[in-house]
Structures are given as C-alpha cells and as structure tokens.
Amino acid sequence: MRSIILIIFFIPLASSALDELPDENSWLNDFVKQGLRSAYSKWTYTDPADYNREEIKVSYYDFESNSYHFEFSLKHTADWSVVTKNGTVDPPKMVKHYASSKVSQWTNFEGKGSYTENYERAIPNWLYFVGMDSLLVMLSQGKVDPAINKLLWSDEQKLIKKLYAAKKSTQAYIWNQFLFDHKDDIIGINTEYLIKNGESRKFDSRMTYEMYIENKQGDRLKFIPYSSSADYAIIDGVQVSINNRKAIYFNESLNKKLHRFSPEVFRNPQKVINSFLLALQEASGKVLERLSVEE
C-alpha cells in the first residue's frame, strides 16, 4: 500500500481574525509552545428504547509520560416486568464488549432491573500521540506536501484526469475535489470544494462527544470531525478551535492519530479513501489497480 499525502488547509474564523494572525494560525503555535499536558475524549450514547442503555467511553492521554488510559461503562435499567415480559421469559442475554470486562448480570431490586459492564485498560507507552506537538506546529504554519502521487496511484490520476476533461456533470463529485494545471494534470486537493460540501459532524441525538488537548497553561484545544455528507470525499477534515478562533485542516497524520484516540467519532482514514476509490471506479467504469490488489 502506498503512503498517503498530508493535505493541509486552514481558515480563520472571520476577517477580523485574519488581521490578528499574520503568521498563518499563530494562535495554534502559541498554544503548543506552552507545552502539551493531556488529551481527553468522552463519548456517550443513550437509548431509552434499549432498556435505557447508557454507554460511555473515556480516553485519557498524558503527554509527559506517554501513558494512555481507557474506560468503558455500560448500564441498562428497566422495569423488571419489561425485562422479563411480565415474568414469562428470562432476562435477555447480553454480549460482553470486552473479554476482560467486569459484568453484573441482570438483577431485580424493588421491581427495577439492572445490568452493568465495566472495563479499563492502561497502556504505559502509547506511541500514537508522540509527535503531536510537532504536527500541530506544522499545521499552524500551513505547510503543504504537494506530492499528489503519494495520495493517488498513477492509474487513478489518469482516470480522474479523463473525467475532468470530459466534465460530465454526473461525475463532477469526483473531479471537483482536485485542482488541475493547464494540461489537466492534478496538482492538489480542492479544499475549498471539500469545505463547501462538508460540515462539522452532526451527531445522532442519542450521542454526545467532546475531545480536547490541554496545554500546561490550562488552555483547551477542541477537535471536531469535518467531513462530506457523502461517502466519496477523498479525505476528512478536522476543525480545531480555542475560544473564538478556529481552523479546518485536512491532514492524514492528524486523522490517524484522532481515529486511534476516538474511533467512534473520527473515521478511519483508510476507509475514507477506499470509499472514494470505489466511487471513482464506479464513475469511470474501470477496475482500479489498487482495489484489485487489495482484494
């Protein structure tokens, strides 16, 4: 599998913010210079229809020790008559999420049924966030790797070029994602198009989420996934913000790190590009070399 290009894009919150940030997004660099202390993510899912299900996943990372801690908890509560269908059946058998979870099977207390599962894991030398400070500094400086051949194989570039030359409106969702030179060769990613056709992720009403990195001064840098509403965007974005300042970055390394830390929220970058390749294959009617190799 070939390596993936780092695609970076930044936008200030408003024109007034641009005046305050003459050196790209210097506020992000200022945040990093204080030293990174920790990262925190909490994902909660509730579903009243599923025996009042409450599922919580919390991830914590300490930058100084490179230690990672994960906690999972699940609780179901419902009237015992509902759980047993008025005593006609046994409580439902629940499947453990983790092999070493601590489980408290269904119990009945004063007519209320309850089931819980808890799991914790600590990793002392978690390497996925190593280099996060350098990556954030690079993003604040707006550095871009323009080598498109690190993102697309040669046969994929040729097919996209052909689609662009034909300029069929039904295929625009493919070639609109790229920038071309006067020879119709791909020279980069059209981040303006990706932003226009994307949005900060809207979560299911049953789900809540927060993720941030805190520096040693106590400031918190928040992260929100930014992606296309369709399944054909070649790369996801990430919106980062502090107070009233925000930026959107398209960066494969950042996406990978955040996916490792909070996989329920940040999509797997490889699955994102595979979805794009399937869309390209369908639009072109040609079998892509990469997909045939992966099969």
Tab-separated table of C-alpha atoms in Angstrom:
chain	number	residue	atom	x	y	z
A	1	MET	CA	0.000	0.000	0.000
A	2	ARG	CA	1.404	3.368	-0.917
A	3	SER	CA	1.692	6.102	1.659
A	4	ILE	CA	-0.908	8.860	1.879
A	5	ILE	CA	-0.229	12.543	1.291
A	6	LEU	CA	-0.612	15.089	4.064
A	7	ILE	CA	-3.233	17.577	2.932
A	8	ILE	CA	-3.490	20.766	4.963
A	9	PHE	CA	-5.933	23.629	4.794
A	10	PHE	CA	-6.534	26.428	7.236
A	11	ILE	CA	-9.205	29.093	7.527
A	12	PRO	CA	-9.538	31.810	10.161
A	13	LEU	CA	-12.862	32.259	11.900
A	14	ALA	CA	-13.502	35.663	10.348
A	15	SER	CA	-11.761	38.503	8.549
A	16	SER	CA	-11.003	40.189	11.871
A	17	ALA	CA	-9.204	37.039	12.993
A	18	LEU	CA	-7.124	37.141	9.834
A	19	ASP	CA	-5.816	40.564	10.834
A	20	GLU	CA	-4.728	39.096	14.152
A	21	LEU	CA	-2.948	36.132	12.567
A	22	PRO	CA	-0.312	37.457	10.146
A	23	ASP	CA	1.761	34.268	10.503
A	24	GLU	CA	-0.874	31.758	9.454
A	25	ASN	CA	-2.663	30.405	12.523
A	26	SER	CA	-0.123	31.626	15.063
A	27	TRP	CA	-2.613	31.102	17.895
A	28	LEU	CA	-2.203	27.351	17.408
A	29	ASN	CA	1.561	27.659	17.567
A	30	ASP	CA	1.214	29.769	20.726
A	31	PHE	CA	-0.947	27.034	22.255
A	32	VAL	CA	1.673	24.362	21.561
A	33	LYS	CA	4.561	26.482	22.858
A	34	GLN	CA	3.058	26.329	26.344
A	35	GLY	CA	3.686	22.579	26.342
A	36	LEU	CA	1.079	19.842	25.924
A	37	ARG	CA	-0.204	18.297	29.141
A	38	SER	CA	-3.006	15.868	28.286
A	39	ALA	CA	-5.653	14.748	25.816
A	40	TYR	CA	-9.206	13.810	26.766
A	41	SER	CA	-12.115	12.285	24.904
A	42	LYS	CA	-15.575	11.313	26.155
A	43	TRP	CA	-18.227	9.625	24.021
A	44	THR	CA	-21.693	8.912	25.431
A	45	TYR	CA	-24.559	7.021	23.856
A	46	THR	CA	-28.018	6.709	25.386
A	47	ASP	CA	-31.023	4.835	24.043
A	48	PRO	CA	-34.244	4.685	26.084
A	49	ALA	CA	-35.644	2.081	23.699
A	50	ASP	CA	-32.831	-0.359	24.538
A	51	TYR	CA	-33.560	-0.902	28.233
A	52	ASN	CA	-32.469	2.701	28.932
A	53	ARG	CA	-28.988	1.983	27.614
A	54	GLU	CA	-26.194	4.321	28.727
A	55	GLU	CA	-22.789	3.639	27.199
A	56	ILE	CA	-19.731	5.765	27.979
A	57	LYS	CA	-16.190	5.622	26.586
A	58	VAL	CA	-13.465	7.839	28.011
A	59	SER	CA	-9.882	8.113	26.730
A	60	TYR	CA	-7.109	9.988	28.504
A	61	TYR	CA	-3.500	10.554	27.435
A	62	ASP	CA	-0.643	12.123	29.398
A	63	PHE	CA	1.960	13.720	27.116
A	64	GLU	CA	4.746	13.750	29.691
A	65	SER	CA	4.639	10.030	30.461
A	66	ASN	CA	3.146	8.875	27.102
A	67	SER	CA	0.600	6.890	29.129
A	68	TYR	CA	-2.880	6.102	27.840
A	69	HIS	CA	-5.940	5.148	29.877
A	70	PHE	CA	-9.298	3.938	28.575
A	71	GLU	CA	-12.540	3.394	30.479
A	72	PHE	CA	-15.764	1.814	29.265
A	73	SER	CA	-19.064	1.534	31.118
A	74	LEU	CA	-22.439	0.219	30.057
A	75	LYS	CA	-25.655	0.204	32.053
A	76	HIS	CA	-29.181	-0.964	31.285
A	77	THR	CA	-32.087	-0.157	33.619
A	78	ALA	CA	-35.727	-1.046	33.101
A	79	ASP	CA	-38.793	-2.263	34.922
A	80	TRP	CA	-38.380	-5.934	35.745
A	81	SER	CA	-41.723	-6.643	34.117
A	82	VAL	CA	-40.338	-5.250	30.851
A	83	VAL	CA	-37.063	-7.149	31.148
A	84	THR	CA	-38.862	-10.469	31.761
A	85	LYS	CA	-42.014	-9.738	29.771
A	86	ASN	CA	-44.147	-9.985	32.903
A	87	GLY	CA	-42.220	-12.977	34.172
A	88	THR	CA	-42.725	-15.142	31.095
A	89	VAL	CA	-39.058	-15.176	29.987
A	90	ASP	CA	-35.589	-14.884	31.478
A	91	PRO	CA	-33.752	-11.542	31.211
A	92	PRO	CA	-32.018	-11.135	27.840
A	93	LYS	CA	-28.502	-12.483	27.490
A	94	MET	CA	-26.050	-9.624	26.914
A	95	VAL	CA	-22.860	-9.889	24.875
A	96	LYS	CA	-19.726	-8.517	26.531
A	97	HIS	CA	-17.926	-5.745	24.649
A	98	TYR	CA	-14.516	-6.700	26.049
A	99	ALA	CA	-13.307	-10.158	27.041
A	100	SER	CA	-11.979	-8.995	30.412
A	101	SER	CA	-14.934	-6.769	31.308
A	102	LYS	CA	-16.463	-6.941	34.767
A	103	VAL	CA	-20.135	-7.752	34.346
A	104	SER	CA	-23.020	-7.613	36.791
A	105	GLN	CA	-25.789	-9.727	35.304
A	106	TRP	CA	-29.427	-8.680	35.415
A	107	THR	CA	-30.674	-8.145	38.934
A	108	ASN	CA	-34.096	-7.222	40.272
A	109	PHE	CA	-34.331	-4.669	43.054
A	110	GLU	CA	-37.785	-3.489	44.058
A	111	GLY	CA	-39.133	-4.096	40.559
A	112	LYS	CA	-36.261	-2.448	38.722
A	113	GLY	CA	-33.908	-4.487	36.528
A	114	SER	CA	-30.276	-3.527	36.157
A	115	TYR	CA	-27.312	-4.783	34.097
A	116	THR	CA	-23.778	-3.293	34.075
A	117	GLU	CA	-20.471	-3.860	32.304
A	118	ASN	CA	-17.214	-2.077	33.094
A	119	TYR	CA	-13.775	-2.224	31.526
A	120	GLU	CA	-10.493	-0.366	31.994
A	121	ARG	CA	-7.198	-0.512	30.161
A	122	ALA	CA	-3.929	1.312	30.729
A	123	ILE	CA	-1.061	1.398	28.219
A	124	PRO	CA	2.164	2.853	29.674
A	125	ASN	CA	3.937	3.584	26.388
A	126	TRP	CA	1.231	4.619	23.930
A	127	LEU	CA	3.037	5.946	20.859
A	128	TYR	CA	0.218	7.248	18.663
A	129	PHE	CA	0.327	10.783	20.080
A	130	VAL	CA	4.117	11.047	20.043
A	131	GLY	CA	4.969	13.979	17.786
A	132	MET	CA	1.556	15.611	18.154
A	133	ASP	CA	3.203	18.880	19.210
A	134	SER	CA	5.360	18.995	16.071
A	135	LEU	CA	2.368	18.142	13.895
A	136	LEU	CA	0.265	20.945	15.370
A	137	VAL	CA	3.112	23.432	14.844
A	138	MET	CA	3.368	22.317	11.218
A	139	LEU	CA	-0.369	22.799	10.783
A	140	SER	CA	-0.197	26.274	12.321
A	141	GLN	CA	2.371	27.217	9.678
A	142	GLY	CA	0.171	25.998	6.831
A	143	LYS	CA	2.813	23.690	5.370
A	144	VAL	CA	1.550	21.523	2.500
A	145	ASP	CA	3.035	18.480	0.831
A	146	PRO	CA	2.010	18.885	-2.848
A	147	ALA	CA	3.099	15.405	-3.979
A	148	ILE	CA	-0.240	14.166	-5.272
A	149	ASN	CA	1.311	10.845	-6.292
A	150	LYS	CA	1.556	9.977	-2.591
A	151	LEU	CA	-2.210	10.115	-2.411
A	152	LEU	CA	-3.232	8.611	-5.745
A	153	TRP	CA	-1.802	5.813	-7.812
A	154	SER	CA	-0.945	6.615	-11.429
A	155	ASP	CA	-3.948	4.806	-12.896
A	156	GLU	CA	-6.240	6.691	-10.521
A	157	GLN	CA	-4.762	10.035	-11.565
A	158	LYS	CA	-5.272	9.185	-15.228
A	159	LEU	CA	-8.910	8.258	-14.673
A	160	ILE	CA	-9.602	11.450	-12.724
A	161	LYS	CA	-7.881	13.490	-15.438
A	162	LYS	CA	-10.086	11.810	-18.042
A	163	LEU	CA	-13.231	12.538	-16.047
A	164	TYR	CA	-12.158	16.158	-15.605
A	165	ALA	CA	-11.508	16.560	-19.337
A	166	ALA	CA	-14.979	15.225	-20.144
A	167	LYS	CA	-16.521	17.481	-17.482
A	168	LYS	CA	-19.730	15.496	-17.225
A	169	SER	CA	-21.906	16.966	-14.524
A	170	THR	CA	-22.826	13.492	-13.256
A	171	GLN	CA	-19.146	12.886	-12.459
A	172	ALA	CA	-18.363	16.328	-11.042
A	173	TYR	CA	-18.395	14.997	-7.473
A	174	ILE	CA	-15.161	13.173	-8.356
A	175	TRP	CA	-13.062	15.747	-10.222
A	176	ASN	CA	-14.315	18.754	-8.259
A	177	GLN	CA	-12.230	17.520	-5.350
A	178	PHE	CA	-8.984	18.301	-7.173
A	179	LEU	CA	-7.038	21.194	-8.642
A	180	PHE	CA	-5.634	20.894	-12.175
A	181	ASP	CA	-2.985	22.666	-14.227
A	182	HIS	CA	-3.302	23.819	-17.856
A	183	LYS	CA	-2.525	20.259	-19.008
A	184	ASP	CA	-5.356	18.868	-16.888
A	185	ASP	CA	-2.870	17.159	-14.575
A	186	ILE	CA	-3.796	17.003	-10.879
A	187	ILE	CA	-1.748	19.392	-8.770
A	188	GLY	CA	-3.562	19.255	-5.444
A	189	ILE	CA	-6.727	18.895	-3.417
A	190	ASN	CA	-9.559	21.400	-3.831
A	191	THR	CA	-10.038	22.091	-0.123
A	192	GLU	CA	-12.486	24.902	-0.883
A	193	TYR	CA	-14.795	22.355	-2.501
A	194	LEU	CA	-14.385	19.880	0.372
A	195	ILE	CA	-15.268	22.547	2.906
A	196	LYS	CA	-18.227	23.811	0.902
A	197	ASN	CA	-19.615	20.310	0.547
A	198	GLY	CA	-18.819	19.210	4.079
A	199	GLU	CA	-19.816	20.108	7.602
A	200	SER	CA	-18.861	19.649	11.200
A	201	ARG	CA	-20.163	16.248	12.091
A	202	LYS	CA	-23.751	16.235	13.314
A	203	PHE	CA	-24.167	13.525	15.905
A	204	ASP	CA	-27.172	11.317	16.485
A	205	SER	CA	-29.372	12.920	19.147
A	206	ARG	CA	-28.608	9.925	21.360
A	207	MET	CA	-24.874	10.658	21.200
A	208	THR	CA	-22.702	13.316	22.857
A	209	TYR	CA	-18.994	13.840	22.383
A	210	GLU	CA	-16.086	16.052	23.365
A	211	MET	CA	-12.367	15.843	22.672
A	212	TYR	CA	-9.640	18.276	23.534
A	213	ILE	CA	-5.926	18.660	24.184
A	214	GLU	CA	-4.965	20.729	27.201
A	215	ASN	CA	-1.657	22.571	27.439
A	216	LYS	CA	0.301	23.285	30.630
A	217	GLN	CA	-1.321	26.705	30.913
A	218	GLY	CA	-4.774	25.120	31.101
A	219	ASP	CA	-5.954	26.170	27.624
A	220	ARG	CA	-8.000	23.588	25.738
A	221	LEU	CA	-7.806	22.919	22.003
A	222	LYS	CA	-11.054	21.290	20.869
A	223	PHE	CA	-11.345	18.847	17.949
A	224	ILE	CA	-14.446	18.176	15.844
A	225	PRO	CA	-14.554	15.959	12.715
A	226	TYR	CA	-15.355	17.795	9.476
A	227	SER	CA	-16.380	15.644	6.550
A	228	SER	CA	-18.515	15.363	3.465
A	229	SER	CA	-22.105	14.286	3.893
A	230	ALA	CA	-21.476	11.732	1.135
A	231	ASP	CA	-19.155	8.732	1.057
A	232	TYR	CA	-16.946	9.926	-1.773
A	233	ALA	CA	-14.718	12.609	-0.179
A	234	ILE	CA	-11.078	11.583	-0.524
A	235	ILE	CA	-10.103	12.880	2.909
A	236	ASP	CA	-11.801	14.054	6.096
A	237	GLY	CA	-11.088	17.362	7.745
A	238	VAL	CA	-10.716	18.289	11.393
A	239	GLN	CA	-11.948	21.536	12.905
A	240	VAL	CA	-9.745	22.738	15.774
A	241	SER	CA	-10.681	25.675	17.967
A	242	ILE	CA	-9.773	27.715	21.016
A	243	ASN	CA	-12.445	30.130	22.235
A	244	ASN	CA	-13.438	32.213	19.164
A	245	ARG	CA	-10.616	31.047	16.908
A	246	LYS	CA	-10.912	28.016	14.699
A	247	ALA	CA	-9.360	26.374	11.662
A	248	ILE	CA	-10.071	23.372	9.439
A	249	TYR	CA	-7.218	21.064	8.491
A	250	PHE	CA	-7.101	18.194	6.018
A	251	ASN	CA	-4.175	16.116	7.247
A	252	GLU	CA	-3.818	12.354	7.093
A	253	SER	CA	-1.445	12.096	10.074
A	254	LEU	CA	-3.810	14.078	12.291
A	255	ASN	CA	-6.751	11.964	11.122
A	256	LYS	CA	-4.924	8.749	12.000
A	257	LYS	CA	-3.996	9.949	15.481
A	258	LEU	CA	-7.511	11.113	16.298
A	259	HIS	CA	-9.059	7.922	14.941
A	260	ARG	CA	-6.822	5.890	17.246
A	261	PHE	CA	-7.828	8.041	20.201
A	262	SER	CA	-11.555	8.276	19.478
A	263	PRO	CA	-12.617	5.766	16.781
A	264	GLU	CA	-16.348	6.275	17.454
A	265	VAL	CA	-16.064	9.857	16.207
A	266	PHE	CA	-13.123	10.174	13.806
A	267	ARG	CA	-13.347	7.899	10.793
A	268	ASN	CA	-10.594	5.525	9.733
A	269	PRO	CA	-8.635	7.445	7.021
A	270	GLN	CA	-8.068	4.277	5.041
A	271	LYS	CA	-11.790	3.541	4.907
A	272	VAL	CA	-12.396	7.120	3.769
A	273	ILE	CA	-10.058	6.843	0.800
A	274	ASN	CA	-11.355	3.360	-0.028
A	275	SER	CA	-14.870	4.804	-0.274
A	276	PHE	CA	-13.550	7.439	-2.659
A	277	LEU	CA	-11.787	4.819	-4.780
A	278	LEU	CA	-14.981	2.772	-5.050
A	279	ALA	CA	-16.819	5.897	-6.203
A	280	LEU	CA	-14.066	6.605	-8.750
A	281	GLN	CA	-14.223	3.042	-10.005
A	282	GLU	CA	-17.985	3.243	-10.433
A	283	ALA	CA	-17.845	6.647	-12.156
A	284	SER	CA	-15.112	5.567	-14.582
A	285	GLY	CA	-16.280	2.039	-15.239
A	286	LYS	CA	-12.675	0.868	-14.824
A	287	VAL	CA	-11.238	-1.562	-12.289
A	288	LEU	CA	-8.636	0.233	-10.176
A	289	GLU	CA	-5.286	-1.450	-9.731
A	290	ARG	CA	-5.163	-0.696	-6.018
A	291	LEU	CA	-8.566	-2.221	-5.312
A	292	SER	CA	-7.763	-5.329	-7.332
A	293	VAL	CA	-4.515	-5.739	-5.371
A	294	GLU	CA	-6.299	-5.316	-2.025
A	295	GLU	CA	-8.851	-7.926	-2.974
